[in-house]
């Protein structure tokens, strides 16, 4: 990062130097390039002083006047100081040409290089119109560049703050989802301990493997599709431990998963919601889960029967997982997903259809 910053500063300095060299040649030293007549040293020196004054005015305006006055809404003070700078430059420039001309008369070419003086004191006194125009042009360019740079820095800062906000919000949402899943699963295991201790031990082992995935495999903020599907399968297998033959469960996943990165815990809340509200251990019910992949396009459909007054779970915070998953999708994949939820159709089914484009 330090090397990148140093390189950027070096390039900026070189660019400024080259621009001023080109500007000086184009504005002040164009006569020798297109004429066989030699320009006297006095004229070149006078032009050099003018160039130095313009450079000083440019950086004075860009580094001090614009940041301290214009960008802080002190517009009147800014333009007053700017007018004073222009007057000082014109007076110094006029004095320089008078000094050189008093030492040695300027020839015709020197007079050509020198901006014409306004001898009419009723019009701008002794100020020279070309010098005013060139100075105003340089100051205007400096003001524009500084204002654009300030706008770009502000935009970059806003983007960084927005990214930090999104990152913090995603961490908060994920922290909400994980306990929600954990408490539901522990509740299921608690129910198993009164029926089959050995089965409960197996369930605890599966849960520990799943929690290891949550704690270590998702810290980077993304996981691989194959791992996420395996996690969902582990969850379904764990939930099946408490079900009877009265519950019909169908799951379809890609036979050959093409691994692509995605955000973790995207699929689980929909599956979890189906088990939480769609089945009871001894009551006829069903869950159909389908996860399809077409290159980087994922298509997930979850259908489940609706069981009202489902009291198996002791977690009363119904819907936290789904609400937070919608929010995560909005933050992570804006404009790249569609989510259709049909809470109750003619067959008394709850249907969730998610299409996610990861390209």
Coordinates of C-alpha atoms in Angstrom, one line a residue, residues 51-291:
X51 CA 5.4 31.7 -15.5
X52 CA 6.7 31.5 -12.0
X53 CA 4.0 33.9 -10.8
X54 CA 1.3 31.8 -12.5
X55 CA 2.6 28.6 -11.0
X56 CA 2.7 30.2 -7.5
X57 CA -0.8 31.5 -8.0
X58 CA -2.1 28.1 -9.1
X59 CA -0.8 26.2 -6.1
X60 CA -1.7 29.0 -3.7
X61 CA -5.3 28.9 -5.0
X62 CA -5.4 25.1 -5.2
X63 CA -3.9 24.3 -1.8
X64 CA -5.0 27.2 0.4
X65 CA -7.6 29.5 -1.1
X66 CA -10.0 26.9 -2.4
X67 CA -9.9 24.5 0.7
X68 CA -10.0 27.3 3.3
X69 CA -12.5 29.7 1.7
X70 CA -14.4 28.4 -1.3
X71 CA -15.0 24.8 0.0
X72 CA -16.0 26.2 3.4
X73 CA -18.7 28.5 1.9
X74 CA -16.7 31.7 2.3
X75 CA -17.3 32.6 -1.3
X76 CA -17.1 36.4 -0.9
X77 CA -13.7 36.3 0.9
X78 CA -12.5 33.8 -1.7
X79 CA -13.2 36.0 -4.7
X80 CA -11.8 39.1 -2.9
X81 CA -8.5 37.3 -2.2
X82 CA -8.5 36.0 -5.8
X83 CA -9.0 39.5 -7.2
X84 CA -6.1 40.7 -5.0
X85 CA -3.9 37.8 -6.3
X86 CA -4.7 38.8 -9.9
X87 CA -3.9 42.4 -9.2
X88 CA -0.6 41.6 -7.5
X89 CA 0.5 39.3 -10.4
X90 CA -0.4 41.9 -13.0
X91 CA 1.5 44.7 -11.1
X92 CA 4.6 42.5 -10.6
X93 CA 4.5 41.4 -14.2
X94 CA 4.2 45.0 -15.4
X95 CA 7.0 46.1 -13.1
X96 CA 9.3 43.3 -14.4
X97 CA 8.8 44.4 -18.0
X98 CA 9.4 48.0 -17.1
X99 CA 12.6 47.1 -15.3
X100 CA 14.0 45.1 -18.2
X101 CA 13.0 47.8 -20.7
X102 CA 14.7 50.5 -18.7
X103 CA 18.0 48.6 -18.6
X104 CA 18.0 47.9 -22.3
X105 CA 15.4 48.8 -25.0
X106 CA 13.3 45.9 -26.1
X107 CA 13.4 45.1 -29.8
X108 CA 10.5 44.3 -32.0
X109 CA 10.3 40.6 -31.1
X110 CA 10.5 41.4 -27.4
X111 CA 7.6 43.8 -27.8
X112 CA 5.7 41.0 -29.6
X113 CA 6.4 38.6 -26.6
X114 CA 5.3 41.3 -24.1
X115 CA 1.6 41.7 -23.6
X116 CA 0.4 45.1 -24.8
X117 CA 0.0 47.7 -22.1
X118 CA -3.2 49.6 -21.7
X119 CA -2.1 53.3 -21.7
X120 CA -5.6 54.5 -21.1
X121 CA -5.8 55.0 -17.3
X122 CA -9.6 55.1 -17.5
X123 CA -9.6 51.4 -18.3
X124 CA -8.0 49.1 -15.7
X125 CA -5.2 51.7 -15.0
X126 CA -1.9 50.0 -15.8
X127 CA -3.2 46.4 -15.7
X128 CA -2.6 44.4 -18.8
X129 CA -5.6 42.6 -20.3
X130 CA -3.7 39.5 -21.6
X131 CA -2.1 38.9 -18.3
X132 CA -5.4 39.2 -16.5
X133 CA -7.0 36.7 -18.9
X134 CA -4.1 34.2 -18.6
X135 CA -4.0 34.5 -14.8
X136 CA -7.8 34.1 -14.5
X137 CA -7.6 31.0 -16.8
X138 CA -4.9 29.4 -14.6
X139 CA -6.7 30.2 -11.4
X140 CA -10.0 28.9 -12.9
X141 CA -8.3 25.6 -13.9
X142 CA -6.8 25.3 -10.4
X143 CA -10.2 25.9 -8.8
X144 CA -11.9 23.3 -11.1
X145 CA -9.2 20.6 -10.5
X146 CA -9.3 21.1 -6.7
X147 CA -13.1 21.1 -6.5
X148 CA -13.2 17.9 -8.6
X149 CA -10.5 16.2 -6.5
X150 CA -12.5 17.2 -3.3
X151 CA -15.7 15.8 -4.8
X152 CA -13.9 12.5 -5.7
X153 CA -12.4 12.2 -2.2
X154 CA -15.8 12.8 -0.7
X155 CA -17.4 10.2 -2.9
X156 CA -14.7 7.7 -2.1
X157 CA -15.1 8.4 1.6
X158 CA -18.9 8.0 1.3
X159 CA -18.4 4.7 -0.6
X160 CA -16.0 3.4 2.1
X161 CA -18.4 4.4 4.9
X162 CA -21.2 2.7 3.0
X163 CA -19.1 -0.5 2.6
X164 CA -18.3 -0.4 6.4
X165 CA -22.0 0.1 7.1
X166 CA -23.0 -2.8 4.9
X167 CA -20.2 -5.0 6.4
X168 CA -21.3 -4.2 9.9
X169 CA -25.0 -4.8 9.1
X170 CA -24.2 -8.1 7.4
X171 CA -22.2 -9.2 10.5
X172 CA -25.1 -8.2 12.7
X173 CA -27.7 -10.0 10.5
X174 CA -25.5 -13.1 10.4
X175 CA -25.1 -13.0 14.1
X176 CA -28.9 -13.0 14.4
X177 CA -29.4 -15.9 12.0
X178 CA -26.8 -18.2 13.6
X179 CA -28.3 -18.2 17.1
X180 CA -31.8 -18.6 15.6
X181 CA -30.6 -21.8 13.8
X182 CA -28.7 -22.9 16.9
X183 CA -31.6 -22.6 19.3
X184 CA -34.0 -24.4 17.0
X185 CA -31.6 -27.3 16.5
X186 CA -30.7 -27.6 20.2
X187 CA -34.4 -27.6 20.9
X188 CA -34.8 -30.6 18.5
X189 CA -31.9 -32.4 20.2
X190 CA -33.5 -31.7 23.6
X191 CA -36.7 -33.5 22.4
X192 CA -34.6 -36.5 21.3
X193 CA -32.9 -36.9 24.7
X194 CA -36.1 -38.1 26.2
X195 CA -36.6 -40.7 23.4
X196 CA -33.3 -42.1 22.3
X197 CA -30.0 -41.0 24.0
X198 CA -27.8 -42.7 21.4
X199 CA -29.6 -40.9 18.6
X200 CA -29.3 -37.6 20.5
X201 CA -25.5 -38.2 20.8
X202 CA -25.3 -38.7 17.0
X203 CA -27.3 -35.5 16.6
X204 CA -24.9 -33.6 18.8
X205 CA -22.0 -34.8 16.7
X206 CA -23.7 -33.6 13.5
X207 CA -24.5 -30.3 15.1
X208 CA -20.8 -29.9 16.2
X209 CA -19.7 -30.5 12.6
X210 CA -22.2 -27.9 11.3
X211 CA -21.2 -25.3 13.9
X212 CA -17.6 -25.9 12.9
X213 CA -18.6 -24.9 9.4
X214 CA -20.3 -21.8 10.7
X215 CA -17.4 -20.7 12.9
X216 CA -14.4 -21.5 10.7
X217 CA -15.5 -21.9 7.1
X218 CA -17.6 -18.8 6.7
X219 CA -15.3 -16.2 8.3
X220 CA -14.2 -14.7 5.0
X221 CA -17.8 -13.7 4.2
X222 CA -18.3 -16.3 1.5
X223 CA -18.2 -20.0 1.0
X224 CA -18.3 -22.5 -1.8
X225 CA -21.6 -23.7 -3.3
X226 CA -20.7 -27.4 -2.6
X227 CA -20.0 -26.7 1.1
X228 CA -23.2 -24.7 1.4
X229 CA -25.3 -27.5 -0.1
X230 CA -23.5 -30.1 2.1
X231 CA -24.4 -28.0 5.1
X232 CA -28.0 -27.9 4.1
X233 CA -28.0 -31.6 3.6
X234 CA -26.5 -32.1 7.1
X235 CA -29.2 -29.9 8.5
X236 CA -31.9 -31.9 6.8
X237 CA -30.4 -35.1 8.0
X238 CA -30.3 -33.8 11.5
X239 CA -33.9 -32.6 11.3
X240 CA -35.0 -36.0 10.0
X241 CA -33.9 -37.7 13.2
X242 CA -37.1 -36.4 14.9
X243 CA -39.5 -37.2 12.1
X244 CA -41.7 -40.2 11.4
X245 CA -42.9 -41.9 8.3
X246 CA -45.9 -39.5 8.4
X247 CA -43.6 -36.8 7.0
X248 CA -42.7 -37.0 3.4
X249 CA -39.4 -35.4 2.5
X250 CA -38.0 -34.9 -1.0
X251 CA -34.8 -33.2 -1.7
X252 CA -33.2 -32.6 -5.1
X253 CA -29.7 -31.1 -5.5
X254 CA -27.3 -30.9 -8.5
X255 CA -25.5 -34.3 -9.0
X256 CA -22.3 -32.5 -10.1
X257 CA -22.0 -29.1 -8.4
X258 CA -19.9 -26.5 -10.2
X259 CA -18.2 -24.7 -7.3
X260 CA -18.8 -21.0 -7.2
X261 CA -18.5 -18.6 -4.2
X262 CA -21.6 -17.3 -2.5
X263 CA -22.6 -15.8 0.8
X264 CA -23.1 -18.4 3.5
X265 CA -26.4 -19.2 5.2
X266 CA -28.5 -18.1 2.2
X267 CA -30.4 -21.3 1.7
X268 CA -30.7 -22.5 5.3
X269 CA -33.3 -20.0 6.6
X270 CA -35.8 -21.1 3.9
X271 CA -35.2 -24.8 4.7
X272 CA -35.3 -24.1 8.4
X273 CA -38.6 -22.2 8.1
X274 CA -40.1 -25.2 6.2
X275 CA -39.2 -27.6 9.0
X276 CA -40.3 -25.2 11.7
X277 CA -43.7 -24.4 10.3
X278 CA -44.4 -27.1 7.8
X279 CA -44.1 -30.4 9.6
X280 CA -44.9 -32.2 12.8
X281 CA -43.3 -35.4 13.8
X282 CA -46.4 -37.5 13.8
X283 CA -48.8 -35.5 11.6
X284 CA -49.1 -36.1 7.8
X285 CA -47.1 -33.4 6.1
X286 CA -44.5 -32.9 3.5
X287 CA -41.5 -30.8 2.4
X288 CA -40.1 -30.6 -1.1
X289 CA -36.7 -29.0 -1.6
X290 CA -35.1 -28.4 -5.0
X291 CA -31.7 -26.7 -5.6

